[in-house]
Coordinates of C-alpha atoms and ligand atoms in Angstrom, one line a residue:
M1 CA 134.8 -39.4 -203.9
F2 CA 137.8 -37.3 -204.7
R3 CA 137.6 -38.7 -208.2
A4 CA 134.0 -37.4 -208.7
K5 CA 135.1 -34.0 -207.4
H6 CA 138.1 -34.0 -209.7
S7 CA 136.1 -34.7 -212.8
S8 CA 133.4 -32.1 -212.0
M9 CA 136.0 -29.4 -211.3
Q10 CA 138.1 -30.5 -214.2
S11 CA 135.1 -30.0 -216.6
Q12 CA 134.3 -26.6 -215.0
A13 CA 137.9 -25.5 -215.5
A14 CA 138.0 -26.9 -219.0
L15 CA 134.8 -24.9 -219.9
I16 CA 136.4 -21.7 -218.6
A17 CA 139.6 -22.4 -220.3
S18 CA 137.9 -23.1 -223.6
S19 CA 135.7 -20.0 -223.2
L20 CA 138.9 -17.9 -222.7
S21 CA 140.8 -19.6 -225.6
S22 CA 139.4 -17.2 -228.1
L23 CA 141.4 -14.4 -226.5
S24 CA 145.0 -14.1 -227.7
E25 CA 145.8 -12.1 -224.6
L26 CA 144.0 -12.4 -221.2
R27 CA 143.2 -8.8 -220.3
P28 CA 141.1 -8.2 -217.1
D29 CA 138.2 -6.5 -218.6
E30 CA 137.7 -9.0 -221.4
V31 CA 138.1 -11.9 -219.0
R32 CA 135.7 -10.4 -216.5
Q33 CA 133.1 -10.1 -219.2
I34 CA 133.4 -13.7 -220.2
M35 CA 133.4 -14.8 -216.5
E36 CA 130.3 -12.9 -215.8
L37 CA 128.7 -14.6 -218.8
L38 CA 129.8 -18.0 -217.6
N39 CA 128.7 -17.4 -214.0
E40 CA 130.1 -20.6 -212.6
P41 CA 128.2 -21.5 -209.3
G42 CA 129.3 -23.5 -206.3
L43 CA 133.0 -22.7 -206.5
S44 CA 134.8 -21.0 -203.6
R45 CA 137.3 -19.2 -205.8
V46 CA 138.2 -18.8 -209.5
I47 CA 141.4 -17.1 -210.6
V48 CA 142.4 -16.5 -214.2
T49 CA 145.9 -15.3 -214.9
D50 CA 147.7 -14.3 -218.0
E51 CA 150.8 -16.1 -219.2
A52 CA 153.0 -14.2 -216.7
A53 CA 150.8 -15.4 -213.7
C54 CA 149.4 -11.8 -213.4
I55 CA 145.8 -12.0 -212.2
A56 CA 143.2 -11.1 -214.8
Y57 CA 140.3 -12.2 -212.7
D58 CA 139.8 -13.3 -209.1
S59 CA 136.3 -14.2 -208.0
A60 CA 137.2 -13.5 -204.4
D61 CA 138.0 -9.9 -205.3
P62 CA 136.6 -9.2 -208.7
D63 CA 137.5 -5.5 -208.7
G64 CA 140.7 -5.1 -206.8
S65 CA 143.2 -7.9 -207.5
E66 CA 144.0 -7.4 -211.2
G67 CA 147.6 -6.7 -211.8
R68 CA 148.8 -8.7 -208.8
Y69 CA 150.7 -11.9 -209.3
A70 CA 149.2 -15.3 -208.3
L71 CA 152.3 -17.1 -207.2
F72 CA 150.7 -20.5 -206.6
P73 CA 152.7 -23.6 -207.6
E74 CA 149.6 -25.0 -209.4
I75 CA 149.5 -21.9 -211.6
A76 CA 153.2 -22.1 -212.4
M77 CA 152.7 -25.8 -213.4
A78 CA 149.7 -25.0 -215.5
L79 CA 151.6 -22.2 -217.3
G80 CA 154.2 -24.9 -218.0
G81 CA 151.5 -26.9 -219.8
K82 CA 150.4 -29.3 -217.1
Q83 CA 147.0 -30.0 -215.7
V84 CA 146.9 -30.0 -211.9
F85 CA 144.4 -31.5 -209.5
H86 CA 145.0 -31.5 -205.8
A87 CA 142.5 -32.4 -203.0
Q88 CA 142.9 -32.8 -199.3
L89 CA 140.9 -33.0 -196.2
V90 CA 141.7 -30.0 -194.0
E91 CA 140.0 -29.9 -190.6
E92 CA 136.3 -29.8 -191.4
A93 CA 136.4 -29.4 -195.2
V94 CA 137.7 -30.9 -198.5
A95 CA 140.0 -28.4 -200.1
A96 CA 140.3 -29.1 -203.9
R97 CA 142.3 -27.3 -206.5
V98 CA 142.3 -27.6 -210.3
C99 CA 144.5 -25.6 -212.5
L100 CA 144.6 -25.8 -216.3
P101 CA 146.4 -23.8 -218.9
V102 CA 144.4 -21.6 -221.3
R103 CA 145.5 -22.1 -224.9
N104 CA 145.0 -19.8 -227.8
R105 CA 145.8 -21.8 -230.9
A106 CA 149.0 -23.6 -229.8
S107 CA 150.3 -21.2 -227.3
I108 CA 149.6 -20.9 -223.6
V109 CA 148.1 -17.5 -222.8
G110 CA 147.2 -18.0 -219.2
A111 CA 145.9 -20.3 -216.5
V112 CA 142.5 -21.0 -214.8
Y113 CA 142.7 -21.9 -211.2
L114 CA 139.6 -23.2 -209.4
Y115 CA 139.5 -23.7 -205.6
E116 CA 136.7 -25.4 -203.7
Y117 CA 136.3 -25.6 -200.0
D118 CA 133.6 -28.3 -199.4
A119 CA 132.4 -28.7 -195.8
V120 CA 129.5 -30.9 -196.6
Q121 CA 131.6 -33.5 -198.3
A122 CA 134.1 -33.3 -195.5
A123 CA 131.4 -34.0 -193.0
L124 CA 130.4 -37.0 -195.1
I125 CA 134.0 -38.3 -195.2
R126 CA 134.4 -37.7 -191.5
S127 CA 131.3 -39.7 -190.7
L128 CA 132.4 -42.4 -193.1
Q129 CA 135.7 -42.5 -191.3
R130 CA 134.0 -42.7 -187.9
N131 CA 131.8 -45.5 -189.1
L132 CA 134.8 -47.4 -190.5
Q133 CA 136.6 -46.9 -187.2
R134 CA 133.6 -48.3 -185.3
I135 CA 133.3 -51.2 -187.7
S136 CA 137.0 -52.1 -187.5
L137 CA 136.8 -51.8 -183.7
V138 CA 133.8 -54.2 -183.6
V139 CA 135.6 -56.6 -186.1
S140 CA 138.8 -56.5 -184.1
L141 CA 136.9 -57.2 -180.8
A142 CA 135.1 -60.1 -182.5
A143 CA 138.4 -61.4 -183.8
I144 CA 140.0 -61.2 -180.4
L145 CA 137.0 -62.9 -178.7
L146 CA 137.0 -65.6 -181.3
S147 CA 140.7 -66.3 -181.0
V148 CA 140.5 -66.3 -177.2
L149 CA 137.6 -68.8 -177.5
L150 CA 139.4 -70.9 -180.0
A151 CA 142.6 -70.9 -177.9
F152 CA 140.6 -71.9 -174.9
L153 CA 138.9 -74.8 -176.7
M154 CA 142.2 -75.9 -178.2
S155 CA 144.0 -75.8 -174.9
R156 CA 141.1 -77.7 -173.2
R157 CA 141.5 -80.5 -175.8
I158 CA 145.3 -80.5 -175.5
R159 CA 144.9 -80.7 -171.7
S160 CA 142.6 -83.6 -172.0
I161 CA 145.0 -85.4 -174.5
L162 CA 147.8 -84.6 -172.0
G163 CA 145.8 -86.1 -169.2
G164 CA 145.3 -89.3 -171.2
I165 CA 149.0 -89.5 -172.1
R166 CA 149.9 -89.0 -168.4
G167 CA 147.5 -91.7 -167.4
I168 CA 149.0 -94.1 -169.9
G169 CA 152.5 -93.1 -168.8
A170 CA 151.6 -93.7 -165.2
G171 CA 150.7 -97.3 -166.1
R172 CA 146.9 -96.9 -166.4
Y173 CA 146.8 -98.7 -169.8
D174 CA 143.0 -98.8 -169.9
S175 CA 142.7 -95.0 -170.0
R176 CA 142.0 -93.5 -173.4
V177 CA 142.2 -90.0 -174.9
P178 CA 138.8 -88.6 -176.0
V179 CA 138.6 -88.3 -179.8
H180 CA 136.2 -85.6 -181.3
G181 CA 136.0 -84.8 -185.0
G182 CA 138.6 -85.5 -187.6
D183 CA 141.1 -82.7 -187.3
E184 CA 144.8 -83.2 -186.6
L185 CA 144.4 -83.2 -182.8
S186 CA 141.8 -85.9 -183.1
Q187 CA 144.2 -87.9 -185.3
I188 CA 146.9 -87.5 -182.7
A189 CA 144.4 -88.7 -180.0
G190 CA 143.5 -91.7 -182.2
E191 CA 147.1 -92.7 -182.7
I192 CA 147.7 -92.4 -178.9
N193 CA 144.8 -94.7 -178.3
V194 CA 146.2 -97.2 -180.8
L195 CA 149.5 -97.1 -178.9
A196 CA 147.6 -97.5 -175.6
D197 CA 145.8 -100.6 -177.0
R198 CA 149.1 -102.1 -178.0
L199 CA 150.6 -101.3 -174.6
Q200 CA 147.6 -102.8 -172.9
Q201 CA 147.9 -106.0 -174.9
T202 CA 151.7 -106.2 -174.3
E203 CA 151.2 -105.6 -170.6
A204 CA 148.6 -108.4 -170.4
I205 CA 150.9 -110.8 -172.3
R206 CA 153.8 -109.8 -170.0
Q207 CA 151.7 -110.3 -166.8
R208 CA 150.5 -113.7 -168.0
F209 CA 154.0 -114.7 -169.0
V210 CA 155.5 -113.6 -165.6
S211 CA 152.7 -115.4 -163.7
D212 CA 153.1 -118.5 -165.9
A213 CA 156.9 -118.5 -165.6
S214 CA 156.8 -118.0 -161.8
H215 CA 154.3 -120.8 -161.5
E216 CA 156.6 -123.1 -163.6
L217 CA 159.6 -122.2 -161.4
K218 CA 157.6 -122.5 -158.2
T219 CA 156.5 -126.1 -158.7
P220 CA 160.0 -127.7 -158.9
L221 CA 161.2 -125.3 -156.1
A222 CA 158.4 -126.4 -153.9
A223 CA 159.2 -130.0 -154.6
I224 CA 162.9 -129.4 -153.8
T225 CA 161.9 -127.6 -150.5
L226 CA 159.6 -130.4 -149.5
L227 CA 162.1 -133.2 -150.3
S228 CA 165.0 -131.5 -148.5
D229 CA 162.7 -130.6 -145.5
S230 CA 161.7 -134.3 -145.2
I231 CA 165.4 -135.4 -145.1
V232 CA 166.3 -132.7 -142.5
Q233 CA 163.3 -133.3 -140.3
N234 CA 163.5 -137.1 -140.4
D235 CA 166.5 -138.2 -138.4
G236 CA 165.8 -141.9 -138.7
M237 CA 165.5 -141.9 -142.5
D238 CA 167.3 -144.9 -144.0
G239 CA 170.1 -144.3 -146.5
E240 CA 168.1 -145.7 -149.4
T241 CA 165.2 -143.3 -149.0
V242 CA 167.6 -140.4 -148.5
R243 CA 169.4 -141.3 -151.8
E244 CA 166.0 -141.5 -153.5
F245 CA 165.0 -138.1 -152.2
V246 CA 168.3 -136.5 -153.2
Y247 CA 168.0 -138.1 -156.7
D248 CA 164.5 -136.5 -157.0
I249 CA 165.9 -133.1 -155.9
G250 CA 168.5 -133.4 -158.6
R251 CA 165.8 -134.1 -161.2
E252 CA 163.7 -131.1 -160.1
A253 CA 166.8 -129.0 -160.3
E254 CA 167.5 -130.2 -163.9
R255 CA 163.9 -129.3 -164.7
L256 CA 164.5 -125.8 -163.3
T257 CA 167.5 -125.5 -165.5
R258 CA 165.6 -126.6 -168.6
V259 CA 162.8 -124.1 -167.9
T260 CA 165.1 -121.2 -167.3
Q261 CA 167.2 -122.0 -170.4
K262 CA 164.0 -122.0 -172.5
L263 CA 162.8 -118.8 -170.9
L264 CA 166.0 -117.2 -171.7
E265 CA 165.8 -118.4 -175.3
L266 CA 162.3 -117.0 -175.6
T267 CA 163.2 -113.5 -174.2
R268 CA 166.2 -113.6 -176.5
I269 CA 163.9 -114.1 -179.6
G270 CA 161.6 -111.3 -178.3
S271 CA 164.2 -108.7 -177.5
R272 CA 166.6 -109.2 -180.5
T273 CA 165.8 -106.6 -183.1
R274 CA 168.7 -107.2 -185.6
E275 CA 170.4 -110.4 -185.4
R276 CA 173.0 -111.8 -187.8
R277 CA 171.4 -113.5 -190.8
E278 CA 173.1 -115.5 -193.4
T279 CA 172.5 -118.0 -196.1
V280 CA 171.5 -121.2 -194.3
D281 CA 171.5 -124.6 -195.9
L282 CA 168.5 -126.3 -194.2
R283 CA 169.7 -129.8 -195.1
R284 CA 173.0 -129.2 -193.2
V285 CA 171.2 -127.8 -190.2
A286 CA 168.7 -130.6 -190.1
E287 CA 171.5 -133.2 -190.3
E288 CA 173.3 -131.6 -187.4
A289 CA 170.2 -131.4 -185.2
M290 CA 169.4 -135.1 -185.9
K291 CA 173.0 -136.1 -185.1
M292 CA 172.7 -134.4 -181.8
L293 CA 169.5 -136.2 -181.0
S294 CA 170.6 -139.6 -182.2
A295 CA 171.6 -140.7 -178.7
L296 CA 168.2 -139.8 -177.3
A297 CA 166.6 -141.7 -180.2
V298 CA 168.7 -144.8 -179.4
E299 CA 167.8 -144.4 -175.7
R300 CA 164.1 -144.3 -176.5
D301 CA 164.3 -147.0 -179.1
V302 CA 163.0 -144.7 -181.8
R303 CA 164.3 -145.0 -185.4
L304 CA 165.4 -141.7 -187.0
E305 CA 164.9 -141.5 -190.8
S306 CA 165.3 -138.6 -193.2
N307 CA 164.9 -137.6 -196.8
L308 CA 166.5 -134.2 -197.2
D309 CA 166.6 -132.4 -200.6
G310 CA 169.6 -130.2 -201.1
G311 CA 169.3 -126.6 -202.3
C312 CA 166.9 -125.5 -199.7
L313 CA 168.6 -122.2 -198.9
I314 CA 167.0 -119.6 -196.7
Y315 CA 168.2 -116.3 -195.4
A316 CA 168.1 -116.7 -191.6
N317 CA 169.9 -116.9 -188.3
A318 CA 171.5 -120.4 -188.3
D319 CA 171.3 -120.9 -184.5
D320 CA 167.6 -120.0 -184.5
I321 CA 166.8 -122.5 -187.3
H322 CA 168.8 -125.2 -185.6
Q323 CA 166.7 -124.6 -182.4
V324 CA 163.5 -125.0 -184.4
I325 CA 164.4 -128.3 -186.0
F326 CA 166.0 -129.6 -182.7
N327 CA 162.8 -128.9 -180.7
L328 CA 160.5 -130.5 -183.3
V329 CA 162.6 -133.7 -183.6
E330 CA 163.2 -133.9 -179.9
N331 CA 159.4 -133.7 -179.3
A332 CA 158.8 -136.3 -182.0
I333 CA 161.3 -138.7 -180.1
K334 CA 160.0 -137.8 -176.6
Y335 CA 156.3 -138.3 -177.3
N336 CA 156.9 -141.5 -179.3
H337 CA 156.4 -145.2 -178.5
S338 CA 159.3 -147.5 -178.1
G339 CA 160.0 -149.1 -181.5
G340 CA 158.4 -146.2 -183.3
W341 CA 160.1 -143.9 -185.9
V342 CA 160.6 -140.2 -186.6
R343 CA 160.9 -139.1 -190.3
V344 CA 162.2 -135.7 -191.3
L345 CA 161.5 -134.6 -194.9
L346 CA 162.9 -131.5 -196.6
F347 CA 162.0 -130.1 -200.1
A348 CA 161.3 -126.9 -201.9
T349 CA 158.1 -125.9 -203.5
E350 CA 156.6 -122.6 -204.8
G351 CA 159.3 -120.4 -203.3
Q352 CA 159.1 -122.1 -199.9
A353 CA 161.3 -124.6 -198.1
Q354 CA 159.1 -127.2 -196.5
L355 CA 160.3 -129.2 -193.5
L356 CA 158.1 -132.0 -192.3
V357 CA 158.6 -133.9 -189.0
D358 CA 156.4 -137.0 -188.8
D359 CA 156.3 -139.4 -185.9
T360 CA 154.5 -142.6 -184.8
G361 CA 153.8 -141.3 -181.3
E362 CA 150.7 -140.8 -179.2
G363 CA 149.6 -137.6 -181.1
V364 CA 147.7 -134.8 -179.6
P365 CA 143.9 -135.0 -178.8
P366 CA 142.0 -132.7 -181.3
E367 CA 140.6 -130.4 -178.6
K368 CA 144.1 -129.7 -177.3
L369 CA 145.7 -129.2 -180.7
P370 CA 144.9 -125.4 -180.9
H371 CA 146.9 -124.8 -177.7
I372 CA 150.1 -126.7 -178.2
F373 CA 152.0 -123.6 -179.4
D374 CA 150.9 -121.6 -176.4
R375 CA 153.5 -120.7 -173.7
F376 CA 153.8 -123.3 -170.9
Y377 CA 151.1 -125.5 -172.5
R378 CA 151.6 -129.2 -171.9
V379 CA 149.1 -131.8 -173.1
D380 CA 149.7 -134.1 -170.2
E381 CA 150.1 -131.9 -167.1
S382 CA 150.5 -134.9 -164.8
R383 CA 153.7 -136.0 -166.5
T384 CA 156.7 -135.4 -164.2
G385 CA 160.4 -136.2 -164.1
E386 CA 162.4 -136.6 -167.3
Q387 CA 159.2 -136.8 -169.4
S388 CA 158.0 -133.4 -168.2
G389 CA 158.8 -130.6 -170.5
S390 CA 158.7 -126.8 -170.0
G391 CA 155.8 -126.3 -172.4
L392 CA 158.0 -123.6 -174.1
G393 CA 159.6 -125.6 -177.0
L394 CA 156.8 -125.1 -179.5
S395 CA 156.3 -121.4 -178.5
I396 CA 160.0 -120.9 -179.4
V397 CA 159.4 -122.8 -182.7
R398 CA 156.4 -120.6 -183.6
D399 CA 158.0 -117.3 -182.6
T400 CA 161.2 -118.1 -184.5
V401 CA 159.5 -119.3 -187.6
E402 CA 157.2 -116.3 -187.7
K403 CA 160.1 -114.0 -187.2
H404 CA 161.7 -115.4 -190.3
G405 CA 158.5 -114.8 -192.3
G406 CA 157.4 -118.5 -192.2
S407 CA 154.6 -120.5 -190.6
V408 CA 154.3 -123.7 -188.6
T409 CA 151.4 -126.1 -188.4
A410 CA 150.6 -129.4 -186.5
V411 CA 148.2 -132.0 -187.9
P412 CA 147.6 -135.6 -186.7
R413 CA 148.7 -138.3 -189.2
E414 CA 146.1 -140.7 -190.5
T415 CA 147.9 -143.7 -189.2
G416 CA 148.6 -142.2 -185.8
G417 CA 151.3 -139.7 -184.5
M418 CA 151.8 -136.1 -185.6
R419 CA 153.1 -134.2 -188.5
F420 CA 154.7 -130.8 -187.9
R421 CA 155.2 -128.7 -191.0
V422 CA 157.4 -125.7 -191.2
S423 CA 157.3 -123.4 -194.2
L424 CA 160.1 -120.8 -194.7
P425 CA 160.6 -118.5 -197.6
L426 CA 163.5 -119.6 -199.9
Q427 CA 166.3 -117.1 -200.2
Q428 CA 165.8 -114.6 -203.0
S429 CA 168.7 -114.1 -205.4
E430 CA 169.1 -110.4 -204.3
E431 CA 169.4 -111.5 -200.6
A432 CA 172.1 -113.9 -201.7
A433 CA 174.0 -111.0 -203.3
T434 CA 173.9 -108.9 -200.1
Ligands
ADP503 P1 157.4 -129.5 -173.9 O1 158.6 -128.9 -173.3 O2 156.4 -129.9 -172.9 O3 157.8 -130.5 -174.9 P2 156.5 -128.1 -176.2 O4 156.0 -126.6 -176.3 O5 157.6 -128.5 -177.0 O6 156.8 -128.3 -174.6 O7 155.2 -128.9 -176.5 C1 154.0 -128.7 -175.9 C2 153.2 -129.9 -175.7 O8 152.8 -130.4 -177.0 C3 153.9 -131.0 -175.1 O9 153.8 -131.0 -173.7 C4 153.3 -132.3 -175.7 O10 152.2 -132.6 -174.9 C5 152.7 -131.8 -177.0 N1 153.6 -132.3 -178.1 C6 154.6 -131.6 -178.7 N2 155.1 -132.3 -179.7 C7 154.5 -133.5 -179.8 C8 154.5 -134.6 -180.6 N3 155.4 -134.8 -181.6 N4 153.6 -135.6 -180.4 C9 152.7 -135.5 -179.4 N5 152.6 -134.4 -178.6 C10 153.5 -133.4 -178.8

């Protein structure tokens, strides 16, 4: 707006200046004649001065001001050769000034000063300003409302996520955080739900484990209580029967010891995050385990055979691997027939060490085979005494092997008995170097 005013006043001033440029000296009478001819309309005031800033013409006082000096800074600047434009909003009007030098040939002979006091334009600007103020007020209010609404919605979602987290934290593992949309909050809610799923699974496994374990411990304890009560309450019991009962109590106590040892072993596997691993020669560990079991094999009249390749090196915890082989060979002897055999084979193929434990025992019925690695699972529940195991040996085998990046399978042999196969990754050369 000011720019339009500038250009119109500038061209008016330029017209006056060029009309006066024919005069070598700006004398009042000559200037007035030219100004009357020009008759510039719409301007509030026009002043023409000579080169000494002495007024030659003043539209505000055409007859009386000649000879006075116009000591405006704009005129001083114009006489110095500059073109001046200055506009400002004063109260109810736009006050604009333009001042140009008047040149005759190359020399400055005076200055033209135009002043305009425009109330209409000022009113326009003021109303524009008011409108802008109103618009910015409405926009700010809308922005504030929108942010309050967004903050409210956001805090409601955060509160519902917090509620879900608190529920899970309080042990309600089935509570879930609501997930809406795909923004970051929803992603957080999704991740919390995944964690809750895991917690729920872990909790279910833990509860089953605790109830299975207490059941396993309860049975021998109940037998011990029953046997000892019978001895205490039966005064006339003969020495032979008492000895028999005490022997049974001892056997049940042994069973308790076995179960608790295996339970400890299982929790040890589950809780250890970083155990010591080293290069383990599977042949050496297998030989050791078989040596420890040779007495049991003799006792059960089971022949122990082996064909163990050297060079089956794995990166593992030696005690864990010993436990795996020991459990498998012990089972193969325990669940065998008198006069049968157990054969342990070891070889390397396709980056894996393969350990096979074959036996000539009773085998496992096909419908029970999928469960034998479950905790506390025993094929023949009715077995008691020395024959009764804890049902934990194969769980320990599976957990340990999987922890070492391997796998274990059980298949019936065609000619009777079982084959357990353990595959473990052979040691990489870079592991050997560490
Ligand atoms: P347990 O302490 O009872 O031996 P395991 O977890 O080692 O527990 O074995 C689970 C069950 O799998 C055993 O009760 C047994 O019935 C069966 N089993 C394991 N190994 C053999 C095998 N070599 N031959 C036949 N049955 C086996």
